[in-house]
Short mmCIF file of C-alpha atoms in Angstrom, two decimals:
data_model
loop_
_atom_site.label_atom_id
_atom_site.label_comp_id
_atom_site.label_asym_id
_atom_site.label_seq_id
_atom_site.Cartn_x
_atom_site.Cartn_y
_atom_site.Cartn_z
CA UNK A 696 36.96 -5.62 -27.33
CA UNK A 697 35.17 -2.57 -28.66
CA UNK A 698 34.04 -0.29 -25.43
CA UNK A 699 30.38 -0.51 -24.10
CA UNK A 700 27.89 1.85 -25.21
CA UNK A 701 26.95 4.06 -22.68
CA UNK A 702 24.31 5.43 -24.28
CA UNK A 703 21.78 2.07 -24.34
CA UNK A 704 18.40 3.37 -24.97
CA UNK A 705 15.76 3.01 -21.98
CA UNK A 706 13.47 -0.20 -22.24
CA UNK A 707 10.35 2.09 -20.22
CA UNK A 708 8.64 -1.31 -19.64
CA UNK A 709 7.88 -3.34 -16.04
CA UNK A 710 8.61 -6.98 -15.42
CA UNK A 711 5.38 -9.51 -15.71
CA UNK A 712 3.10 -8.49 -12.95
CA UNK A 713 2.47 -11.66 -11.48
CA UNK A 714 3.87 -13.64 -8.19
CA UNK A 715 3.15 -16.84 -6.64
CA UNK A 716 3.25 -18.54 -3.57
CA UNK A 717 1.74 -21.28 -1.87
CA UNK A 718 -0.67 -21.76 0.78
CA UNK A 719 -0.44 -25.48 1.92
CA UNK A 720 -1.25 -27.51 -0.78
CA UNK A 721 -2.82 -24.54 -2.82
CA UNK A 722 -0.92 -22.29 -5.65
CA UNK A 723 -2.05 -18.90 -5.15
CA UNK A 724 -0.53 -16.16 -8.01
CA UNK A 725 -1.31 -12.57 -7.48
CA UNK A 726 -1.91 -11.31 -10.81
CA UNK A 727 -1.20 -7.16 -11.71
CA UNK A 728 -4.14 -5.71 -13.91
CA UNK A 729 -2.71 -2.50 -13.46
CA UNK A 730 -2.10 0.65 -11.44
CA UNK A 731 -4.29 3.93 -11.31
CA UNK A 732 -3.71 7.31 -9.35
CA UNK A 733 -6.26 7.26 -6.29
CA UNK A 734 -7.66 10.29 -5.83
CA UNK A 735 -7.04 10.30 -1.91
CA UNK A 736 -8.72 14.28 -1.20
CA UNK A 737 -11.14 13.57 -3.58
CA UNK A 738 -12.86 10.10 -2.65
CA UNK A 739 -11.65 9.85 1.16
CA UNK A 740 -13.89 10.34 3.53
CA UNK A 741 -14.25 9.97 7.44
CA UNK A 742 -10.93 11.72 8.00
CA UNK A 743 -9.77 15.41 8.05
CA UNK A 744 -7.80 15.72 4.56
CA UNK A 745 -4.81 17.12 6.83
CA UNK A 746 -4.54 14.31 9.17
CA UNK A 747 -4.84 11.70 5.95
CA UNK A 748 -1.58 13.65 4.31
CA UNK A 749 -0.01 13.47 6.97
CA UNK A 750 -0.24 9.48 6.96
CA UNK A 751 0.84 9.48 3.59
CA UNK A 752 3.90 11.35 4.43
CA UNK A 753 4.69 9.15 7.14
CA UNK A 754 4.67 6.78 4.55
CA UNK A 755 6.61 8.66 2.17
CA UNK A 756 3.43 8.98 0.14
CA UNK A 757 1.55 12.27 -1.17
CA UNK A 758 -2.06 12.40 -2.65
CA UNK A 759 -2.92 11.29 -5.95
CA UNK A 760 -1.51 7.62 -4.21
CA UNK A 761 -0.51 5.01 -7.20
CA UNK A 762 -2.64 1.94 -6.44
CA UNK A 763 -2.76 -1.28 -7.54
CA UNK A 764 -5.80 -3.65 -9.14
CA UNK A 765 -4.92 -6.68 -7.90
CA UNK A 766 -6.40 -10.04 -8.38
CA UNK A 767 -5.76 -13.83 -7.33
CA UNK A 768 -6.00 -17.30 -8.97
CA UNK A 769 -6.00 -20.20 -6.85
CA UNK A 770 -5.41 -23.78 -8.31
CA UNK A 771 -6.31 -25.89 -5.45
CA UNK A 772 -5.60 -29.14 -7.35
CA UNK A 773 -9.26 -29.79 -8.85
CA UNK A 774 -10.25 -26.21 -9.58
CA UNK A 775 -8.29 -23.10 -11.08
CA UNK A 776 -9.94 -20.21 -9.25
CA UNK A 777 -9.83 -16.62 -10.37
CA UNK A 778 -10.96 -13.71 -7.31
CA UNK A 779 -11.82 -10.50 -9.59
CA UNK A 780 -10.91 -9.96 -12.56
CA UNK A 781 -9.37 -6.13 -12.75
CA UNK A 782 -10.87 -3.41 -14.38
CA UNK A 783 -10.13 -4.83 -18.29
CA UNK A 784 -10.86 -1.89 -20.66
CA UNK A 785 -12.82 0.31 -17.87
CA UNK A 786 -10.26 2.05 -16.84
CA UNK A 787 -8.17 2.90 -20.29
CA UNK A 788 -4.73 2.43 -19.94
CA UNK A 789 -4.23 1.94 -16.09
CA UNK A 790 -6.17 -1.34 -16.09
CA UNK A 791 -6.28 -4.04 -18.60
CA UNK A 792 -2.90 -5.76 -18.16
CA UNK A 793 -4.20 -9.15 -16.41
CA UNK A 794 -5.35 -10.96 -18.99
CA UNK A 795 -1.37 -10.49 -20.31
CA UNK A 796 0.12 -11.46 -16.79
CA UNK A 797 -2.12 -14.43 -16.55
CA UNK A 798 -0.35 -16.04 -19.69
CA UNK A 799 3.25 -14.87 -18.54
CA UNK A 800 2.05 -16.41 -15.46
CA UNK A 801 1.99 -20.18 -16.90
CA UNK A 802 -2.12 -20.08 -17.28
CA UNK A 803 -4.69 -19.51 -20.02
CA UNK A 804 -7.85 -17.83 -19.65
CA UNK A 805 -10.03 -20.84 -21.01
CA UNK A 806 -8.38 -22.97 -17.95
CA UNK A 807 -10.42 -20.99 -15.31
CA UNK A 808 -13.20 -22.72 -14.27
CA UNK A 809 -14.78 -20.18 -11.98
CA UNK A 810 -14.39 -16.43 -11.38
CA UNK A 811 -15.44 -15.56 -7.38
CA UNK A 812 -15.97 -11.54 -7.52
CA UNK A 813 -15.61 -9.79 -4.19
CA UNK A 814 -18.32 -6.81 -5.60
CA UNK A 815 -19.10 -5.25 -8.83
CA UNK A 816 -17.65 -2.80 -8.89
CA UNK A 817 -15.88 -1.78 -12.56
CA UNK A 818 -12.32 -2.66 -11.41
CA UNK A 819 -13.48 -5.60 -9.99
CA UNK A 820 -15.39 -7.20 -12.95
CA UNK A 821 -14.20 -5.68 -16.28
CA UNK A 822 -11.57 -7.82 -16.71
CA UNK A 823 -14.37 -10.73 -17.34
CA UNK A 824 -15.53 -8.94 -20.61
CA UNK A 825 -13.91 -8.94 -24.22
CA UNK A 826 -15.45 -6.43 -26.60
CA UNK A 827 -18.79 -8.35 -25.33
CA UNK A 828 -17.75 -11.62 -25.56
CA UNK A 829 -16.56 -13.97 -22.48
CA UNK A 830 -12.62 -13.27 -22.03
CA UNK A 831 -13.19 -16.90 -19.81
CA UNK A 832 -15.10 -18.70 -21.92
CA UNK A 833 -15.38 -22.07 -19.61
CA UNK A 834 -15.62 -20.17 -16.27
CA UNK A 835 -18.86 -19.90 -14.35
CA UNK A 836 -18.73 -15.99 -12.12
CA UNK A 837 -20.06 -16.07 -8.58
CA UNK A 838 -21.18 -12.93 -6.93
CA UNK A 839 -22.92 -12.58 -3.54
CA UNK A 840 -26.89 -11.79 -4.78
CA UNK A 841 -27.37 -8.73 -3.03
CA UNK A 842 -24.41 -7.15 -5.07
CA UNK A 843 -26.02 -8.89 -8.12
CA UNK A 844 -29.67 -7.68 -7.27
CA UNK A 845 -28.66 -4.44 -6.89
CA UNK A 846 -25.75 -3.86 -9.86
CA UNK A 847 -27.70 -5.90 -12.49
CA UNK A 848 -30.96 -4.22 -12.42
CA UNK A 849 -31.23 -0.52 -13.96
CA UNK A 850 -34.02 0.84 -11.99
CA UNK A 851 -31.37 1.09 -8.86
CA UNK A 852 -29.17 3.40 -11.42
CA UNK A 853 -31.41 6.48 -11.28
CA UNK A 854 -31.82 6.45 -7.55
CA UNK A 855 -28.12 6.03 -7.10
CA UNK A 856 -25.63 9.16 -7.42
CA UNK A 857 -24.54 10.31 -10.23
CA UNK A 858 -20.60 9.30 -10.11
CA UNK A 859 -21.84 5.60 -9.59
CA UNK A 860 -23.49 5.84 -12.86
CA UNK A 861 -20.32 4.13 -14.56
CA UNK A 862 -20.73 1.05 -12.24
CA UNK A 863 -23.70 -0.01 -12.85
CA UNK A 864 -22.81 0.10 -16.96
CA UNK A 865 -20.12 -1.57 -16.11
CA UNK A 866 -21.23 -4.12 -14.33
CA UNK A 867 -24.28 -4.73 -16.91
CA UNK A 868 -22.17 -4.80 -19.46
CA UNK A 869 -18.95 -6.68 -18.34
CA UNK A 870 -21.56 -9.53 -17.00
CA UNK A 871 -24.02 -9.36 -20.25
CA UNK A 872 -22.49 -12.45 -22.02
CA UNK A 873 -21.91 -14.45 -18.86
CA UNK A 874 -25.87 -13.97 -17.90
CA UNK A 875 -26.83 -14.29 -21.55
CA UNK A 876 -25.23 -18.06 -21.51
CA UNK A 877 -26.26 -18.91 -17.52
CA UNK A 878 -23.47 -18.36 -16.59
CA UNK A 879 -24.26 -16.07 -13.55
CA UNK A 880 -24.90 -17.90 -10.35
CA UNK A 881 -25.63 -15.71 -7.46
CA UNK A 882 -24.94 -16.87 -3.50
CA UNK A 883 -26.46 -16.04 -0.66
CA UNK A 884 -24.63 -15.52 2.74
CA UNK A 885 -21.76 -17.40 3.80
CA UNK A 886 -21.70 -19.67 1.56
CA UNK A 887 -18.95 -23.02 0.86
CA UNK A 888 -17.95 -22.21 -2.88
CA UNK A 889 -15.81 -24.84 -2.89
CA UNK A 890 -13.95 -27.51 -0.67
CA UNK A 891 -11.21 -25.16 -0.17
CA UNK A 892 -13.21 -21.77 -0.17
CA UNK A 893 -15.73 -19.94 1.95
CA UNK A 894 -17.49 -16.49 1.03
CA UNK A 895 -17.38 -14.28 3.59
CA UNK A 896 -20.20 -11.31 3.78
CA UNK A 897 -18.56 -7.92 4.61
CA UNK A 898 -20.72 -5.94 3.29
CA UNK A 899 -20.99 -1.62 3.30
CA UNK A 900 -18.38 -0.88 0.49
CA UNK A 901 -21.53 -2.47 -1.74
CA UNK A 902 -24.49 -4.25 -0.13
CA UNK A 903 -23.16 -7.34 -1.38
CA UNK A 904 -19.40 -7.01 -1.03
CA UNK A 905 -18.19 -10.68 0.03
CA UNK A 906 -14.62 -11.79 0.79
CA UNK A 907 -13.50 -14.99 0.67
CA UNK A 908 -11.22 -17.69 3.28
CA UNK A 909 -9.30 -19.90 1.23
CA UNK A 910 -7.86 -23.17 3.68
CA UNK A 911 -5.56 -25.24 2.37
CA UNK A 912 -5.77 -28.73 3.92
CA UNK A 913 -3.09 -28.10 6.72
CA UNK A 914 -5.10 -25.47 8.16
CA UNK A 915 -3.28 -22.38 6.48
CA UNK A 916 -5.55 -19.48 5.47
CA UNK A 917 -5.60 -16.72 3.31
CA UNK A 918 -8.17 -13.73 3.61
CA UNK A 919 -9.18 -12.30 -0.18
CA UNK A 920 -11.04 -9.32 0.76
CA UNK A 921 -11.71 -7.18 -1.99
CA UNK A 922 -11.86 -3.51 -1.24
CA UNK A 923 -11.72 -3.84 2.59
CA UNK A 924 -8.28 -1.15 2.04
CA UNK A 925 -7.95 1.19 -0.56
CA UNK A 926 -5.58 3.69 0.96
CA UNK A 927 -3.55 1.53 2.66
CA UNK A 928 -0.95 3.92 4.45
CA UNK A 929 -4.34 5.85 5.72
CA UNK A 930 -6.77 2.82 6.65
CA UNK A 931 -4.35 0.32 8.38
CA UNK A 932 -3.80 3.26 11.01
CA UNK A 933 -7.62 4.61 11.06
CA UNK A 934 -9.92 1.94 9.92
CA UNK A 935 -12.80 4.67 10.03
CA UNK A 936 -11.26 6.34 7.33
CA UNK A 937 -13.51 5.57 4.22
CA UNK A 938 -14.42 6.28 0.70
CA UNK A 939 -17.23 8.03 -1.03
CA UNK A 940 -18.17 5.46 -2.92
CA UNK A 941 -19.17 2.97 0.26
CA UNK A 942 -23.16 2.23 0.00
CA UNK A 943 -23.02 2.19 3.70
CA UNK A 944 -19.78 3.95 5.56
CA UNK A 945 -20.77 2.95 8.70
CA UNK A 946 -20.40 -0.96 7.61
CA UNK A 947 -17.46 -0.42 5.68
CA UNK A 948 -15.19 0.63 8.17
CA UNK A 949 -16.67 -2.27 10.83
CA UNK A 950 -16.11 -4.98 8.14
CA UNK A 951 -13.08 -3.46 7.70
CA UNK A 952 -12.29 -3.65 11.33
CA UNK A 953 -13.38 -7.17 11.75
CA UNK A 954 -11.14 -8.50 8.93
CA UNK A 955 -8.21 -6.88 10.12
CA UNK A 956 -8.78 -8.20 13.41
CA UNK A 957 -9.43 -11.94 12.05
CA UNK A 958 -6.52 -11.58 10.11
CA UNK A 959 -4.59 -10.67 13.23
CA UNK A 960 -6.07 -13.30 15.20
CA UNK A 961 -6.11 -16.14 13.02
CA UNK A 962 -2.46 -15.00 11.41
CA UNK A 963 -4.19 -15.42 8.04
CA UNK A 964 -2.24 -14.10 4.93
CA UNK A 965 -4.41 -11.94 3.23
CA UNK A 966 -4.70 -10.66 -0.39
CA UNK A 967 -5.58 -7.21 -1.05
CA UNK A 968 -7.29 -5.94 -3.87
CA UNK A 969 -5.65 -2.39 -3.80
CA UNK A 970 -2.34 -2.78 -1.54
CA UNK A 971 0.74 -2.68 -3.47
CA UNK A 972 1.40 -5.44 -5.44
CA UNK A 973 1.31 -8.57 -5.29
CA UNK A 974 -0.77 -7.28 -2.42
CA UNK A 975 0.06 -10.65 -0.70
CA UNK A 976 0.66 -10.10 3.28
CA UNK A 977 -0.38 -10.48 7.04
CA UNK A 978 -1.77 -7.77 9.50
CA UNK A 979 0.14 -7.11 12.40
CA UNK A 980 -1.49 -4.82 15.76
CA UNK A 981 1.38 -2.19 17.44
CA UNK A 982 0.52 0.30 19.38
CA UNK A 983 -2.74 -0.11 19.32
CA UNK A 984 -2.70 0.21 15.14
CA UNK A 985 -3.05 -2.23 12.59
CA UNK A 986 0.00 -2.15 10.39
CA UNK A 987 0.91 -4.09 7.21
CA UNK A 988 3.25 -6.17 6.98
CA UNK A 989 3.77 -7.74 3.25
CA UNK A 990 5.10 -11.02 1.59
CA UNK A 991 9.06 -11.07 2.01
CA UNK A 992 9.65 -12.26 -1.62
CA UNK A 993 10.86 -16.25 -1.80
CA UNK A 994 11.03 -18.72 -4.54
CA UNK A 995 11.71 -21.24 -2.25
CA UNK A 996 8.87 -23.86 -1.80
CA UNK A 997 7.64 -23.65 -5.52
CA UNK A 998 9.33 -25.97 -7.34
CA UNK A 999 9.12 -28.72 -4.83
CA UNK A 1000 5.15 -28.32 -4.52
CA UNK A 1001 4.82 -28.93 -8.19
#
């Protein structure tokens, strides 16, 4: 037998970015759109910079963090389910990937019937668009109307500042096809999507930013809630801690504050838009700190729920 090559050239490539598990009766796959270098000094705010590194290093972390854009399908039987949608083509070559993990995943975009977006954010509704065409061509997007009302309409653009510019162009355009065909249908409030999921308002990263409770039918709960974390090695510890681009800081960090505590309380997994994929975890309180404590990896329980 000839002697192994030492020399094998380096494949540079990640596994699939996508990982299920199940809530109940209800499939829920965390699907990987991609990673992108957060800008920590740059975009946090509500700290001092010095006491934020030194979170990250507790964490073994240093500033630009590597963070995830994360979203979640949930089949719940009747419905397949898609919360956000990535950043697609809005954020070059560190978003863009979901559409790819959804079909190593098992699914194909024209089986989603609905699209729930937490805000409108570009790496929250790109993924929806396809050089202007639908990329879900069956599936009907629900936003909160406040985030619509304000996102959709161009007059809000040149009162905003400048660096949210890109948003609102991304949000017109991502949505353009969708609203051409009525297929836009704003909520209001707390609304009951569907049998199995609830919108949640939690607004002050946007002033429509809406998470959602999905309950399977044995009670379990999981909490989707969009851009409630961003730096997650800096927030879980100080919830004040937020970013530049919340519409209302104040609000962010006491939604932020309420859904960690819900989480806590209710011992609701929760999936994170921007925690390290698959994002999929619970919230835990020690010391008097929220800390994260994510999805011990399992494959058991999959097969046999099939």
């Amino acid at each position: 037998m000839p002697p192994a090559q030492a020399a094998a050239p380096q494949a540079r490539t990640q596994a699939p970015g996508f990982y299920r598990m199940m809530l109940g009766d209800i499939e829920v796959t965390a699907l990987l759109d991609g990673t992108h270098p957060f800008p920590v000094h740059e975009v946090l705010t509500g700290i001092p910079m010095a006491d934020a590194d030194t979170l990250l290093a507790a964490s073994d972390l240093a500033a630009p963090v590597e963070g995830s854009i994360n979203a979640f399908l949930i089949n719940t039987g009747t419905k397949l389910i898609l919360i956000d949608s990535g950043a697609g083509v809005l954020y070059g070559a560190d978003g863009g990937h979901l559409m790819a993990n959804l079909r190593a995943s098992g699914y194909t975009p024209e089986q989603v019937d609905e699209i729930y977006l937490t805000h409108l954010h570009r790496d929250h509704v790109g993924g929806v668009d396809q050089g202007g065409r639908m990329a879900f061509p069956n599936a009907i997007i629900r936003v909160n109307r406040r985030d619509a009302d304000f996102w959709l309409n161009p007059a809000n653009k040149a009162k905003a500042p400048a660096f949210l510019g890109p948003m609102f162009d991304g949000a017109i355009d991502s949505l353009r096809a969708y609203v051409d065909a009525g297929r836009v249908q704003p909520f209001d409030g707390a609304a009951q999507l569907n049998p199995a999921i609830q919108a949640l308002p939690s607004p002050g990263h946007t002033p429509g930013h809406t998470a959602y409770r999905v309950r399977s039918r044995d009670g379990q709960t999981l909490l989707a809630w969009g851009d409630i974390v961003h730096v997650a090695a800096v927030q879980f510890p100080d919830p004040a801690a937020t970013v530049k681009y919340d519409s209302d800081s104040a609000a962010a960090a006491q939604a932020r504050d309420q859904l960690m505590a819900e989480a806590v309380a209710e011992g609701s997994w929760v999936a994170a838009a921007h925690i390290t994929f698959p994002g999929l975890g619970h919230v835990a309180r020690r010391d008097g700190r929220y800390v994260w404590l994510p999805a011990n990896y399992t494959t058991v329980g999959l097969t046999q729920a099939r």
